PDB file of C-alpha atoms and ligand atoms in Angstrom:
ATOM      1  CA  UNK A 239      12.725 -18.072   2.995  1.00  0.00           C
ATOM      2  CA  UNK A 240       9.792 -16.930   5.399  1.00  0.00           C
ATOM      3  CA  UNK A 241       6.191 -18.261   3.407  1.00  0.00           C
ATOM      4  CA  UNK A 242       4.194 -16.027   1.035  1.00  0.00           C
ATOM      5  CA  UNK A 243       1.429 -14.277   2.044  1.00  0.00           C
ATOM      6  CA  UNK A 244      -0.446 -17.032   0.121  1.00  0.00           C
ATOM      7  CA  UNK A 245       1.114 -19.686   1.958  1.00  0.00           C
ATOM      8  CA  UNK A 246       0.249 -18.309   5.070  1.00  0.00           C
ATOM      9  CA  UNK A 247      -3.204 -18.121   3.933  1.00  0.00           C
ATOM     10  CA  UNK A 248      -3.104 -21.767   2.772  1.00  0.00           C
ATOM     11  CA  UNK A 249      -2.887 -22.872   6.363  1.00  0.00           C
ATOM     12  CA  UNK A 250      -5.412 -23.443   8.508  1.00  0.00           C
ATOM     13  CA  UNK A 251      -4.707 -21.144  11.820  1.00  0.00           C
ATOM     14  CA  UNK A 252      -3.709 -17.254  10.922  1.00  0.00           C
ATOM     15  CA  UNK A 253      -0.408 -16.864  11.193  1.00  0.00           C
ATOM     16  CA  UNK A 254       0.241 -14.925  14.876  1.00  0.00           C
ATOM     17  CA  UNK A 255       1.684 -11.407  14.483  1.00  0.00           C
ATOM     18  CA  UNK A 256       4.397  -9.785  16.756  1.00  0.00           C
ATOM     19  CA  UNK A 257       3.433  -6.616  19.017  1.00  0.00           C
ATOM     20  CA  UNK A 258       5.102  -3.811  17.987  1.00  0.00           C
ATOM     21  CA  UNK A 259       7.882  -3.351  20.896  1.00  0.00           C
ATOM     22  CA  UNK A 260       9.094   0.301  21.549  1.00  0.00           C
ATOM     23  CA  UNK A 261      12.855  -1.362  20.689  1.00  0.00           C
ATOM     24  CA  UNK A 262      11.522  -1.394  17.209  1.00  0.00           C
ATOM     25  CA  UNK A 263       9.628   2.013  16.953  1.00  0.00           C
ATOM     26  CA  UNK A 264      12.981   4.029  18.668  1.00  0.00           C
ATOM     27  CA  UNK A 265      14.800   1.806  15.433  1.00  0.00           C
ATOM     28  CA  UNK A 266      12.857   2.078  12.421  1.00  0.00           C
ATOM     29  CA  UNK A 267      15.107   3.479   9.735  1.00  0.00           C
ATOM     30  CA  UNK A 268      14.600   6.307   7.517  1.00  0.00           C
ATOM     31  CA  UNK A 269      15.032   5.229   4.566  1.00  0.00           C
ATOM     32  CA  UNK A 270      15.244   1.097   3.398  1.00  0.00           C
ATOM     33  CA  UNK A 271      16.116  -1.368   0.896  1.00  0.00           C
ATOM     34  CA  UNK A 272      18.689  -1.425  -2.253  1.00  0.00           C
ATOM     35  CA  UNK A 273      19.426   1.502  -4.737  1.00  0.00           C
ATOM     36  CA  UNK A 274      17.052  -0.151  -6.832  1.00  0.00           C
ATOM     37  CA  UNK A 275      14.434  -2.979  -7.273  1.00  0.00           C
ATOM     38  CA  UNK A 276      15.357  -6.330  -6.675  1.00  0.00           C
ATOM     39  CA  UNK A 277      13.056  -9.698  -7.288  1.00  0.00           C
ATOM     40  CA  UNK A 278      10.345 -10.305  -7.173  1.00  0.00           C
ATOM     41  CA  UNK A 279      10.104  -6.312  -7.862  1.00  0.00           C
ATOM     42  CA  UNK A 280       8.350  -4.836  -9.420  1.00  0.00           C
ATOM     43  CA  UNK A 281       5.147  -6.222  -9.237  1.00  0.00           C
ATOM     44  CA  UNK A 282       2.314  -4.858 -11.242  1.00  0.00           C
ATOM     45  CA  UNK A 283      -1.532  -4.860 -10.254  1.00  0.00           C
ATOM     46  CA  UNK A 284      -4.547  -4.012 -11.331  1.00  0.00           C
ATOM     47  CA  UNK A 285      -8.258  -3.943 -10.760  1.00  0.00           C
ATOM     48  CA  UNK A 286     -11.223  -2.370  -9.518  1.00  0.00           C
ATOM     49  CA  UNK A 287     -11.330  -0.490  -5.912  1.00  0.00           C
ATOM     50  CA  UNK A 288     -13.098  -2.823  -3.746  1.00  0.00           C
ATOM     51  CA  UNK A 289     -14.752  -1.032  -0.010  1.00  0.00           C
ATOM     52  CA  UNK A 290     -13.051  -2.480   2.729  1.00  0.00           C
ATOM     53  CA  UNK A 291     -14.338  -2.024   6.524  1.00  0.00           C
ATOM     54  CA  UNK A 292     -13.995   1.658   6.265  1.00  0.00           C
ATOM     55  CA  UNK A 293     -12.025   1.767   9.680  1.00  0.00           C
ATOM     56  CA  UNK A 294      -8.310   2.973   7.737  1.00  0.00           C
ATOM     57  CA  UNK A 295     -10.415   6.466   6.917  1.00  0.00           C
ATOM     58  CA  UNK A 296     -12.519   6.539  10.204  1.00  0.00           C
ATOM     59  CA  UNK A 297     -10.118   4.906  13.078  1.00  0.00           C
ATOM     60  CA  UNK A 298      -6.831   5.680  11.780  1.00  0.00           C
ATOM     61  CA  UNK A 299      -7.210   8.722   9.423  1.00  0.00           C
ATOM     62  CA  UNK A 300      -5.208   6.639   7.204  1.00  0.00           C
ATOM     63  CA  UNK A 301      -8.067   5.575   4.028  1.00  0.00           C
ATOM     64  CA  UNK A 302      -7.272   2.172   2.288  1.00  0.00           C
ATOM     65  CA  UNK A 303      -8.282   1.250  -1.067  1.00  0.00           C
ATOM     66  CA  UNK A 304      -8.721  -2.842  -1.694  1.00  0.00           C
ATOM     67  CA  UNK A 305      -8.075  -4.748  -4.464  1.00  0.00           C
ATOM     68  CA  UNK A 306      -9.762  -8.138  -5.426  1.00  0.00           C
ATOM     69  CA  UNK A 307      -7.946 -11.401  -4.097  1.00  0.00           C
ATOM     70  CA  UNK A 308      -7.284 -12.130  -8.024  1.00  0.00           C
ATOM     71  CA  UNK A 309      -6.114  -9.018  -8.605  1.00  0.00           C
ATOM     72  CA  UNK A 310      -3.426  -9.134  -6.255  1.00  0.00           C
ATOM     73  CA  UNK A 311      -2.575 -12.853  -6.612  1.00  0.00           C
ATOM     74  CA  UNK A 312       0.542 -12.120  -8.453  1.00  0.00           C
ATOM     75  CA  UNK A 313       1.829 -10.194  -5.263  1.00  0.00           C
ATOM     76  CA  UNK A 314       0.543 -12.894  -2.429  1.00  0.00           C
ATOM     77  CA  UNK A 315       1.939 -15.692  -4.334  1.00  0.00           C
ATOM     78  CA  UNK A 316       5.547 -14.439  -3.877  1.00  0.00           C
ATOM     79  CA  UNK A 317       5.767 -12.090  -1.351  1.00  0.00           C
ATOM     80  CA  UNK A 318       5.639 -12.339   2.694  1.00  0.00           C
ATOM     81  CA  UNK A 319       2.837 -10.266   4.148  1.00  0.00           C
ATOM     82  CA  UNK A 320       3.636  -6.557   5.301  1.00  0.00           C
ATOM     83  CA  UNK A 321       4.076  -3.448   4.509  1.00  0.00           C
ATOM     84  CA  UNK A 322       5.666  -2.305   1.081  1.00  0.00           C
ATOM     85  CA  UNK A 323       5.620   1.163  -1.320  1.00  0.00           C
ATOM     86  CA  UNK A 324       5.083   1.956  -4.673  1.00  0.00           C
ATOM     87  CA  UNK A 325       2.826   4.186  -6.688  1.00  0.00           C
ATOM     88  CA  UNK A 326      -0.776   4.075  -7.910  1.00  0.00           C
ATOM     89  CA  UNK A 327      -3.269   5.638 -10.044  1.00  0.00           C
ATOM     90  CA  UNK A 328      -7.015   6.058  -9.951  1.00  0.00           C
ATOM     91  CA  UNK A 329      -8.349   5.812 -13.336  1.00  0.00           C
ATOM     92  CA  UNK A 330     -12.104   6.543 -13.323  1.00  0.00           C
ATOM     93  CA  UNK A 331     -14.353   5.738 -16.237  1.00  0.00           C
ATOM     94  CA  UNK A 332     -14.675   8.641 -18.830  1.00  0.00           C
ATOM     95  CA  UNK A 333     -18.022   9.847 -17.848  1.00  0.00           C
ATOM     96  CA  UNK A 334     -16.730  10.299 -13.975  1.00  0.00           C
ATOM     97  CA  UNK A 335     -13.562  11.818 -14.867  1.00  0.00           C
ATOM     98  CA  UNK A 336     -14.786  15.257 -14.594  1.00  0.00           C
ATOM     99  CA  UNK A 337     -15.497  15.057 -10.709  1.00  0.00           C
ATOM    100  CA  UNK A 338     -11.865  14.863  -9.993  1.00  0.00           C
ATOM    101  CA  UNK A 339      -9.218  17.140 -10.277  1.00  0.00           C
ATOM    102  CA  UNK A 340      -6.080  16.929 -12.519  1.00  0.00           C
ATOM    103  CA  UNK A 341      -4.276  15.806  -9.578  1.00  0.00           C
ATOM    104  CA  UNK A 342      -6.591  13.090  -8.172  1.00  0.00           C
ATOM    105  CA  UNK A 343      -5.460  11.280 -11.718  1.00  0.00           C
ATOM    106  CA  UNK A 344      -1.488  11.705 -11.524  1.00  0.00           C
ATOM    107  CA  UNK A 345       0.533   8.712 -10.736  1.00  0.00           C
ATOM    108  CA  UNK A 346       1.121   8.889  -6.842  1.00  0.00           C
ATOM    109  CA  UNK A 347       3.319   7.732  -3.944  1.00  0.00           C
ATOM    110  CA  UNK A 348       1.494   4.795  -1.900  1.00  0.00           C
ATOM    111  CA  UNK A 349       2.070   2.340   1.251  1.00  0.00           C
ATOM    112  CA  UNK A 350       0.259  -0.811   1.021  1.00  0.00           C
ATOM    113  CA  UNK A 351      -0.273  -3.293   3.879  1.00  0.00           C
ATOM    114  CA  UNK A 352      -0.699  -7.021   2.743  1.00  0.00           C
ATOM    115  CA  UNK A 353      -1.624  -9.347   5.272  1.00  0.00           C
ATOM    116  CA  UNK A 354      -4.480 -10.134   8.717  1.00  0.00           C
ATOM    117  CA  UNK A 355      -4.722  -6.607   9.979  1.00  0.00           C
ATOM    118  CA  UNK A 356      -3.804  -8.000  13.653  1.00  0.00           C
ATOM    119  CA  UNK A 357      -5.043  -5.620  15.452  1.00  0.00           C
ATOM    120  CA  UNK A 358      -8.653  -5.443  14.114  1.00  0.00           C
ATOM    121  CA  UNK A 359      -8.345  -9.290  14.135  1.00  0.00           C
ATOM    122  CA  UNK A 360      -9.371  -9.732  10.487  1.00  0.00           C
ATOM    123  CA  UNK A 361      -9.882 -13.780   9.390  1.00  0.00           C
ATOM    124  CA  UNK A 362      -9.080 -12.849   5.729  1.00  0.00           C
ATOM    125  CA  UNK A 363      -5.887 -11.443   4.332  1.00  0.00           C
ATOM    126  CA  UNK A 364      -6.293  -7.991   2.460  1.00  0.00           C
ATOM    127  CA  UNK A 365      -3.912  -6.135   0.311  1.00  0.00           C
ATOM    128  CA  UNK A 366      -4.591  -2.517   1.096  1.00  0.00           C
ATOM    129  CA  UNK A 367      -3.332   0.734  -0.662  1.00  0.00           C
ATOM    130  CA  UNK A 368      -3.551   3.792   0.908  1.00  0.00           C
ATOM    131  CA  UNK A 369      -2.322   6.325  -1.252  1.00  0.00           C
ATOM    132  CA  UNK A 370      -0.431   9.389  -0.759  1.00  0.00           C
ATOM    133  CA  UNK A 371      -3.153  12.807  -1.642  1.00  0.00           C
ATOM    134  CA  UNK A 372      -6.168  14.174  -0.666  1.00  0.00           C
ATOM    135  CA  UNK A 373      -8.815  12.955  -3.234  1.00  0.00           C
ATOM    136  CA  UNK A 374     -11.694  14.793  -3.994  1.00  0.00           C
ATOM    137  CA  UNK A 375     -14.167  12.389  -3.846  1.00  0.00           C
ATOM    138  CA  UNK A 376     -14.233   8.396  -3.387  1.00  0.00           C
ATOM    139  CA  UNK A 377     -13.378   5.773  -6.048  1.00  0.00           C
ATOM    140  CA  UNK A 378     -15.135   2.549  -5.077  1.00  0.00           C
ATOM    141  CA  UNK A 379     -15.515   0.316  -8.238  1.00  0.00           C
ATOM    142  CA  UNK A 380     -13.070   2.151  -9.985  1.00  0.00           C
ATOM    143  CA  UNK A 381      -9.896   0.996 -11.438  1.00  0.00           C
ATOM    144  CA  UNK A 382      -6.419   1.373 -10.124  1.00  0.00           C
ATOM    145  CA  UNK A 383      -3.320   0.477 -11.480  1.00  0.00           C
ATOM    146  CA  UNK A 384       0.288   0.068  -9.003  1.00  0.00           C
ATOM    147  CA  UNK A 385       3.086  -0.741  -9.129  1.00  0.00           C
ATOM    148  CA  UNK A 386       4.663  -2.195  -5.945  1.00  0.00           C
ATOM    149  CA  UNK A 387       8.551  -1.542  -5.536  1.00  0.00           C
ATOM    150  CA  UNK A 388       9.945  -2.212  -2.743  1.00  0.00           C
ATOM    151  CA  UNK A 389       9.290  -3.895   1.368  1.00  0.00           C
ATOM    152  CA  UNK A 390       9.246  -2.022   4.205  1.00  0.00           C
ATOM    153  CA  UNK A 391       8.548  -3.578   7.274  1.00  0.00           C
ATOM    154  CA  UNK A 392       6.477  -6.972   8.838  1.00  0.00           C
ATOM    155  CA  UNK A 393       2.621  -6.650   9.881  1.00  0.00           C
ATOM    156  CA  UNK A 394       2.581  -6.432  13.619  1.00  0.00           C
ATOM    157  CA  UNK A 395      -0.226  -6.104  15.969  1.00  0.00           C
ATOM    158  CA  UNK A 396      -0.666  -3.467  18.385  1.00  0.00           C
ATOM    159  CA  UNK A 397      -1.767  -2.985  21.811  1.00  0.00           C
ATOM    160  CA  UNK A 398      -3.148   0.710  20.814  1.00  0.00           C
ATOM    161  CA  UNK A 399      -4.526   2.683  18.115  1.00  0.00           C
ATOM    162  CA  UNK A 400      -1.861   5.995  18.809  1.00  0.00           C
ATOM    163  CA  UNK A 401       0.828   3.299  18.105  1.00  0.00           C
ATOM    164  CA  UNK A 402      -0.411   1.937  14.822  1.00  0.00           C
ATOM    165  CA  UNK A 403      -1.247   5.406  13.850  1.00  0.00           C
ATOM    166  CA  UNK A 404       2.504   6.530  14.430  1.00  0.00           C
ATOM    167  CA  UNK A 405       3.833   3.537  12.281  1.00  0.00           C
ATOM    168  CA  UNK A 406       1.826   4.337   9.629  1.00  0.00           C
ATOM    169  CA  UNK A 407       3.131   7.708   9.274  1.00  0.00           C
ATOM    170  CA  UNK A 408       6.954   6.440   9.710  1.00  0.00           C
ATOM    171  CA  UNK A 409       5.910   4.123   6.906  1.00  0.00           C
ATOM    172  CA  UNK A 410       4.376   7.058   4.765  1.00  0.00           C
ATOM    173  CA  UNK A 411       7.875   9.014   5.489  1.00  0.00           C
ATOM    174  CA  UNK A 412       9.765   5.735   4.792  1.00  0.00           C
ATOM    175  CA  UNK A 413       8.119   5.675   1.028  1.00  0.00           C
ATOM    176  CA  UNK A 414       8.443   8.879   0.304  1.00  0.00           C
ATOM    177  CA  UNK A 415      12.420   8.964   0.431  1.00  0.00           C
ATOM    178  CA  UNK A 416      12.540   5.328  -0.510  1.00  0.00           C
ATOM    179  CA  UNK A 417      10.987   6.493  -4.100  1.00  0.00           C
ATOM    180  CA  UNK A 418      13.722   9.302  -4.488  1.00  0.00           C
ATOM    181  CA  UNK A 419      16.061   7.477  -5.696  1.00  0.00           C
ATOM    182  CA  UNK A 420      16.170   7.636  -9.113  1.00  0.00           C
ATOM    183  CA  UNK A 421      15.710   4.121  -9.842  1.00  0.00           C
ATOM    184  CA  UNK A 422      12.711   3.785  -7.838  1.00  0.00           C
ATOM    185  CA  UNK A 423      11.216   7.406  -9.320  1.00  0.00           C
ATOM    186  CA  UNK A 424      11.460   6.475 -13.175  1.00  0.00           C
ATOM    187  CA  UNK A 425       8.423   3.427 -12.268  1.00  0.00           C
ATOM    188  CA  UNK A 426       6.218   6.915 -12.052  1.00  0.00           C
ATOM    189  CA  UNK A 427       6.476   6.774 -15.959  1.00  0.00           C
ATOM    190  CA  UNK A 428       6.041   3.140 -16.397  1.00  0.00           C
ATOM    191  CA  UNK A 429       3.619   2.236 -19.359  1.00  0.00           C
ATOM    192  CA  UNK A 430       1.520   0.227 -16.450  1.00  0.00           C
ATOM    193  CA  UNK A 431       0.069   3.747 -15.848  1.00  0.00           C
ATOM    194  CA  UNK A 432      -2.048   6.232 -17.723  1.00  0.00           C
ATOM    195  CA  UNK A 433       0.317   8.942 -17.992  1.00  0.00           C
ATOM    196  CA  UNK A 434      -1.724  10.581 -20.753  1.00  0.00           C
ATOM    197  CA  UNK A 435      -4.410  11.348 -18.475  1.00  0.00           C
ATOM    198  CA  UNK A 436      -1.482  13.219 -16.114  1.00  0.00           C
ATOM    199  CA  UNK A 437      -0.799  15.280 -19.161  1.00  0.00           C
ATOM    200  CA  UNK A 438      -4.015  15.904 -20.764  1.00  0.00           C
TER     201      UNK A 438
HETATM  202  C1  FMN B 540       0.907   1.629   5.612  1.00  0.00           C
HETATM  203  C2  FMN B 540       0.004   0.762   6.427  1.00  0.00           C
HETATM  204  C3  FMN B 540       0.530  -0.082   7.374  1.00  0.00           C
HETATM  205  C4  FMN B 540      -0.285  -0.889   8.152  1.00  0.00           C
HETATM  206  N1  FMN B 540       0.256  -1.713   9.074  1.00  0.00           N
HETATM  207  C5  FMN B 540      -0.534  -2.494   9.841  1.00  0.00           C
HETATM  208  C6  FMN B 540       0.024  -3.364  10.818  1.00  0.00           C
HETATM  209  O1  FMN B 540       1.237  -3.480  10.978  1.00  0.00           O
HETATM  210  N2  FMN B 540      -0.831  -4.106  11.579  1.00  0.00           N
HETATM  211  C7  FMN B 540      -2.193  -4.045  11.420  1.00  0.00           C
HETATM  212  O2  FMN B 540      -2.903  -4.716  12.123  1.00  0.00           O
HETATM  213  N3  FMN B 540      -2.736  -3.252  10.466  1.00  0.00           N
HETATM  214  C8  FMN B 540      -1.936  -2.472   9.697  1.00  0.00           C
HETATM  215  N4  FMN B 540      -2.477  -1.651   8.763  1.00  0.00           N
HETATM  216  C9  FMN B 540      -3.833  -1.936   8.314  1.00  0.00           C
HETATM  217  C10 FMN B 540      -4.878  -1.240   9.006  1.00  0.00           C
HETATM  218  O3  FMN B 540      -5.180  -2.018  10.117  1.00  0.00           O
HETATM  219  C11 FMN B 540      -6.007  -1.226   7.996  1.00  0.00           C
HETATM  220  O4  FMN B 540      -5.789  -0.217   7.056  1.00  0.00           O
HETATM  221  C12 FMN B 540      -7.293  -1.156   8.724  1.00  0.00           C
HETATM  222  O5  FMN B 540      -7.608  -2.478   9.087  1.00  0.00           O
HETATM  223  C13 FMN B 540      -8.432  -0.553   7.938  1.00  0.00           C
HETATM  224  O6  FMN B 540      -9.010  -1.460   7.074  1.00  0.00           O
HETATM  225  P1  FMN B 540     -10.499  -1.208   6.615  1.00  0.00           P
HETATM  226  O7  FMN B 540     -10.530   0.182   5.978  1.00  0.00           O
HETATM  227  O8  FMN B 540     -10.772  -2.309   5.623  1.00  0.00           O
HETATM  228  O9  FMN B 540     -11.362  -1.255   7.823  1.00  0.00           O
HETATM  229  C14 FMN B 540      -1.682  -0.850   7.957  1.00  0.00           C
HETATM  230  C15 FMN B 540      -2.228  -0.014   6.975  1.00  0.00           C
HETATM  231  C16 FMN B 540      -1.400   0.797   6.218  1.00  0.00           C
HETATM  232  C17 FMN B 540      -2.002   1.692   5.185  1.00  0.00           C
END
């Protein structure tokens, strides 16, 4: 059994991170995992959006939202660090509600990378959802809710930015038909999420 994410961060050096090789770009599969969940899946979190460095948005046009470490425990205490997919919601407070659209509150497809960020060198590990749509507007301090369902691939470092760029997408494509199977799409309705603020 590799060591959790928290047992990683238990130790005293960072754990080092493979480079990407271009072996491992050419074979990245399409689609990955079993027909459905397996332990420790799914895991549930919640908590308020937390502003990270700001470079996901800026560097790698991919935005990240972070959760608090406690909020995200029950994930880094039994999972290995990486990348994984799921879905989230945004779930603003009443009186904010009304600068978002409809669609900003659904329950949507997201990636999330737990781990050191090797190639910005971070010396703390982050769990970091970047979710699927084009918001309308920021939600810093507000609440989201995921569900995480399913691994995807290990945290690797890269020697550039164009290369982490392009395994983010793969990842991003890699979710999407991941959560098509049926037993993957019915978490979209899970009681974990708001889903009368998707109907209302
Ligand atoms: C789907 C996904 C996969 C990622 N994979 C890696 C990775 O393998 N290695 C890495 O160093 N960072 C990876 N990142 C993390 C980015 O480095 C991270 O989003 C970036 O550090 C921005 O964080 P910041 O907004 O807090 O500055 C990934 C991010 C996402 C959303």
């Amino acid at each position: 059994m590799p060591p959790t994410a928290a047992e990683d961060a238990a130790q005293a050096e960072r754990p080092a991170a493979p480079f990407q090789t271009e072996d491992f770009r050419r074979a990245r599969p399409q689609i990955v995992g079993p027909d459905e969940p397996e332990s420790p899946f799914p895991i549930k979190l919640a908590g308020p959006v937390q502003k990270g460095f700001g470079r996901g948005g800026k560097d790698l046009g991919c935005p990240t939202a972070n959760l608090p470490d406690d909020a995200t425990e029950e994930m880094t205490n039994v999972a290995k660090t990486g990348v994984y997919y799921g879905y989230a919601q945004v779930l603003p407070p009443a009186d904010k509600i009304c600068e978002f659209k409809k669609e900003d509150l659904q329950v949507l497809p997201m990636v999330m990378s737990m781990g050191w960020n090797p190639f910005y060198d971070n010396s703390k590990l982050t769990a970091e959802i970047h979710i699927m749509h084009p918001f309308v507007r920021d939600f810093y301090g507000f609440e989201m809710r995921a569900i995480v369902l399913g691994y995807i691939r290990p945290e690797l470092n890269y020697t550039s930015r164009e290369a982490l760029i392009d395994d983010i997408e793969t990842d991003k494509q890699v979710a999407l038909r991941c959560l098509e199977r049926s037993r993957y799409h019915k978490y979209e309705k899970d009681p974990h999420f708001e889903l009368e603020k998707v109907l209302n």
